Amino acid sequence: AAATVTTVSLRNLKISERKIIATRYMEDVASWLRAQKESDWNTFAEKASAGGGNTYCFNSTSISWPSASVCGETYALGNTFRREVNLVTDPSNAQVTSTVSVTWQDSIGIGGTMGVLLNTVYSVWEQ
């Protein structure tokens, strides 16, 4: 019984550790996006598109605009995580909705993909 409790506790600790790291990666790119929006709304809004939006793979700790593409199955951020940003603009180009997702493969717990998600709406009127 003690071994089972210890195993479960260690698994939960590792999951919590990864969730904390993923949240930091998520907040880093969200902060960077906010700065991009405040710096130049038009350039920021051009990175988005209507409908399904544009998805960008931010799989580097150095954050800059990559070309629009999904990360696929590449978990290159810290050799464990995958960070993607989807930017969708409304038809008037006055708002951009970003969805930041940081995911990882759970190899110690229940298996499968785990992750954190942040949705933010940016508006031209906030400048």
Coordinates of C-alpha atoms in Angstrom, one line a residue:
A1 CA 0.0 0.0 0.0
A2 CA 2.8 2.4 0.9
A3 CA 4.5 1.7 -2.5
T4 CA 1.3 2.5 -4.3
V5 CA 0.8 5.7 -2.5
T6 CA 4.4 6.7 -3.2
T7 CA 4.1 5.9 -6.9
V8 CA 0.8 7.9 -7.2
S9 CA 2.3 10.8 -5.3
L10 CA 5.4 10.9 -7.5
R11 CA 3.3 10.7 -10.7
N12 CA 1.1 13.6 -9.5
L13 CA 4.2 15.6 -8.6
K14 CA 5.7 15.1 -12.1
I15 CA 2.4 16.1 -13.7
S16 CA 2.2 19.2 -11.6
E17 CA 5.8 20.1 -12.4
R18 CA 5.1 19.8 -16.2
K19 CA 1.9 21.9 -15.8
I20 CA 3.9 24.6 -14.0
I21 CA 6.5 24.7 -16.8
A22 CA 3.9 24.6 -19.5
T23 CA 2.1 27.5 -17.9
R24 CA 5.3 29.5 -17.8
Y25 CA 5.8 28.9 -21.5
M26 CA 2.2 29.8 -22.2
E27 CA 2.5 33.1 -20.2
D28 CA 5.8 34.0 -21.9
V29 CA 4.3 33.9 -25.4
A30 CA 1.1 35.6 -24.2
S31 CA 3.1 38.5 -22.8
W32 CA 5.1 38.7 -26.0
L33 CA 1.9 38.8 -28.1
R34 CA 0.5 41.6 -25.9
A35 CA 3.7 43.6 -26.6
Q36 CA 3.4 42.9 -30.3
K37 CA -0.2 44.1 -30.3
E38 CA 0.8 47.3 -28.4
S39 CA 3.8 48.0 -30.6
D40 CA 2.0 47.9 -34.0
W41 CA -1.7 46.8 -34.2
N42 CA -1.7 46.6 -38.0
T43 CA 1.3 44.2 -38.2
F44 CA -0.2 42.2 -35.4
A45 CA -3.6 41.9 -37.0
E46 CA -2.0 40.9 -40.3
K47 CA -0.7 37.8 -38.6
A48 CA -4.3 36.6 -38.0
S49 CA -6.9 35.6 -40.5
A50 CA -10.6 35.0 -40.5
G51 CA -12.3 31.6 -40.3
G52 CA -9.9 29.1 -38.8
G53 CA -7.1 31.7 -38.3
N54 CA -3.4 31.3 -38.7
T55 CA -1.5 28.9 -36.5
Y56 CA 2.2 29.5 -35.5
C57 CA 4.6 27.0 -33.9
F58 CA 6.6 28.7 -31.1
N59 CA 8.8 25.7 -30.3
S60 CA 11.8 27.8 -29.3
T61 CA 12.6 29.6 -26.1
S62 CA 13.6 32.6 -28.2
I63 CA 10.3 34.2 -29.2
S64 CA 9.9 35.8 -32.6
W65 CA 7.4 35.5 -35.4
P66 CA 7.8 32.1 -37.1
S67 CA 6.2 31.3 -40.5
A68 CA 2.6 30.2 -40.1
S69 CA 2.6 26.5 -39.6
V70 CA 1.5 23.9 -37.0
C71 CA 4.1 22.1 -34.9
G72 CA 2.8 18.7 -35.9
E73 CA 4.1 16.0 -33.5
T74 CA 7.2 18.0 -32.7
Y75 CA 7.7 18.5 -29.0
A76 CA 10.9 20.6 -29.3
L77 CA 10.3 23.2 -26.6
G78 CA 12.5 22.0 -23.7
N79 CA 12.6 18.6 -25.5
T80 CA 9.1 18.0 -23.9
F81 CA 6.6 20.6 -24.9
R82 CA 4.9 21.9 -28.0
R83 CA 3.7 25.5 -28.1
E84 CA 1.2 26.7 -30.7
V85 CA -0.6 30.0 -31.2
N86 CA -3.7 30.4 -33.3
L87 CA -4.7 33.9 -34.3
V88 CA -8.2 34.6 -35.6
T89 CA -9.4 38.1 -36.7
D90 CA -13.0 39.2 -36.9
P91 CA -14.3 40.5 -40.3
S92 CA -13.8 44.2 -39.3
N93 CA -10.2 43.5 -38.3
A94 CA -10.8 45.3 -35.0
Q95 CA -10.3 42.2 -32.8
V96 CA -7.9 39.3 -32.8
T97 CA -8.5 36.2 -30.7
S98 CA -5.4 34.2 -29.7
T99 CA -5.4 30.7 -28.4
V100 CA -2.1 29.7 -26.9
S101 CA -1.7 26.0 -26.2
V102 CA 1.2 24.2 -24.6
T103 CA 1.0 20.4 -24.7
W104 CA 3.2 17.5 -23.8
Q105 CA 3.0 13.7 -23.9
D106 CA 2.3 12.1 -20.6
S107 CA 4.5 9.1 -20.3
I108 CA 4.2 8.5 -16.6
G109 CA 0.6 8.8 -15.7
I110 CA -2.6 8.0 -17.7
G111 CA -0.8 8.5 -21.0
G112 CA -1.9 10.6 -23.9
T113 CA -1.5 14.3 -24.4
M114 CA -1.8 16.9 -21.6
G115 CA -1.7 20.6 -21.8
V116 CA -2.7 24.1 -20.8
L117 CA -4.7 26.6 -22.9
L118 CA -5.2 30.4 -22.8
N119 CA -7.7 32.3 -24.9
T120 CA -7.2 36.1 -25.2
V121 CA -9.1 38.7 -27.2
Y122 CA -7.1 41.7 -28.3
S123 CA -8.7 44.9 -29.6
V124 CA -7.5 47.8 -31.6
W125 CA -9.3 50.1 -29.2
E126 CA -7.0 49.2 -26.3
Q127 CA -4.2 51.2 -27.7

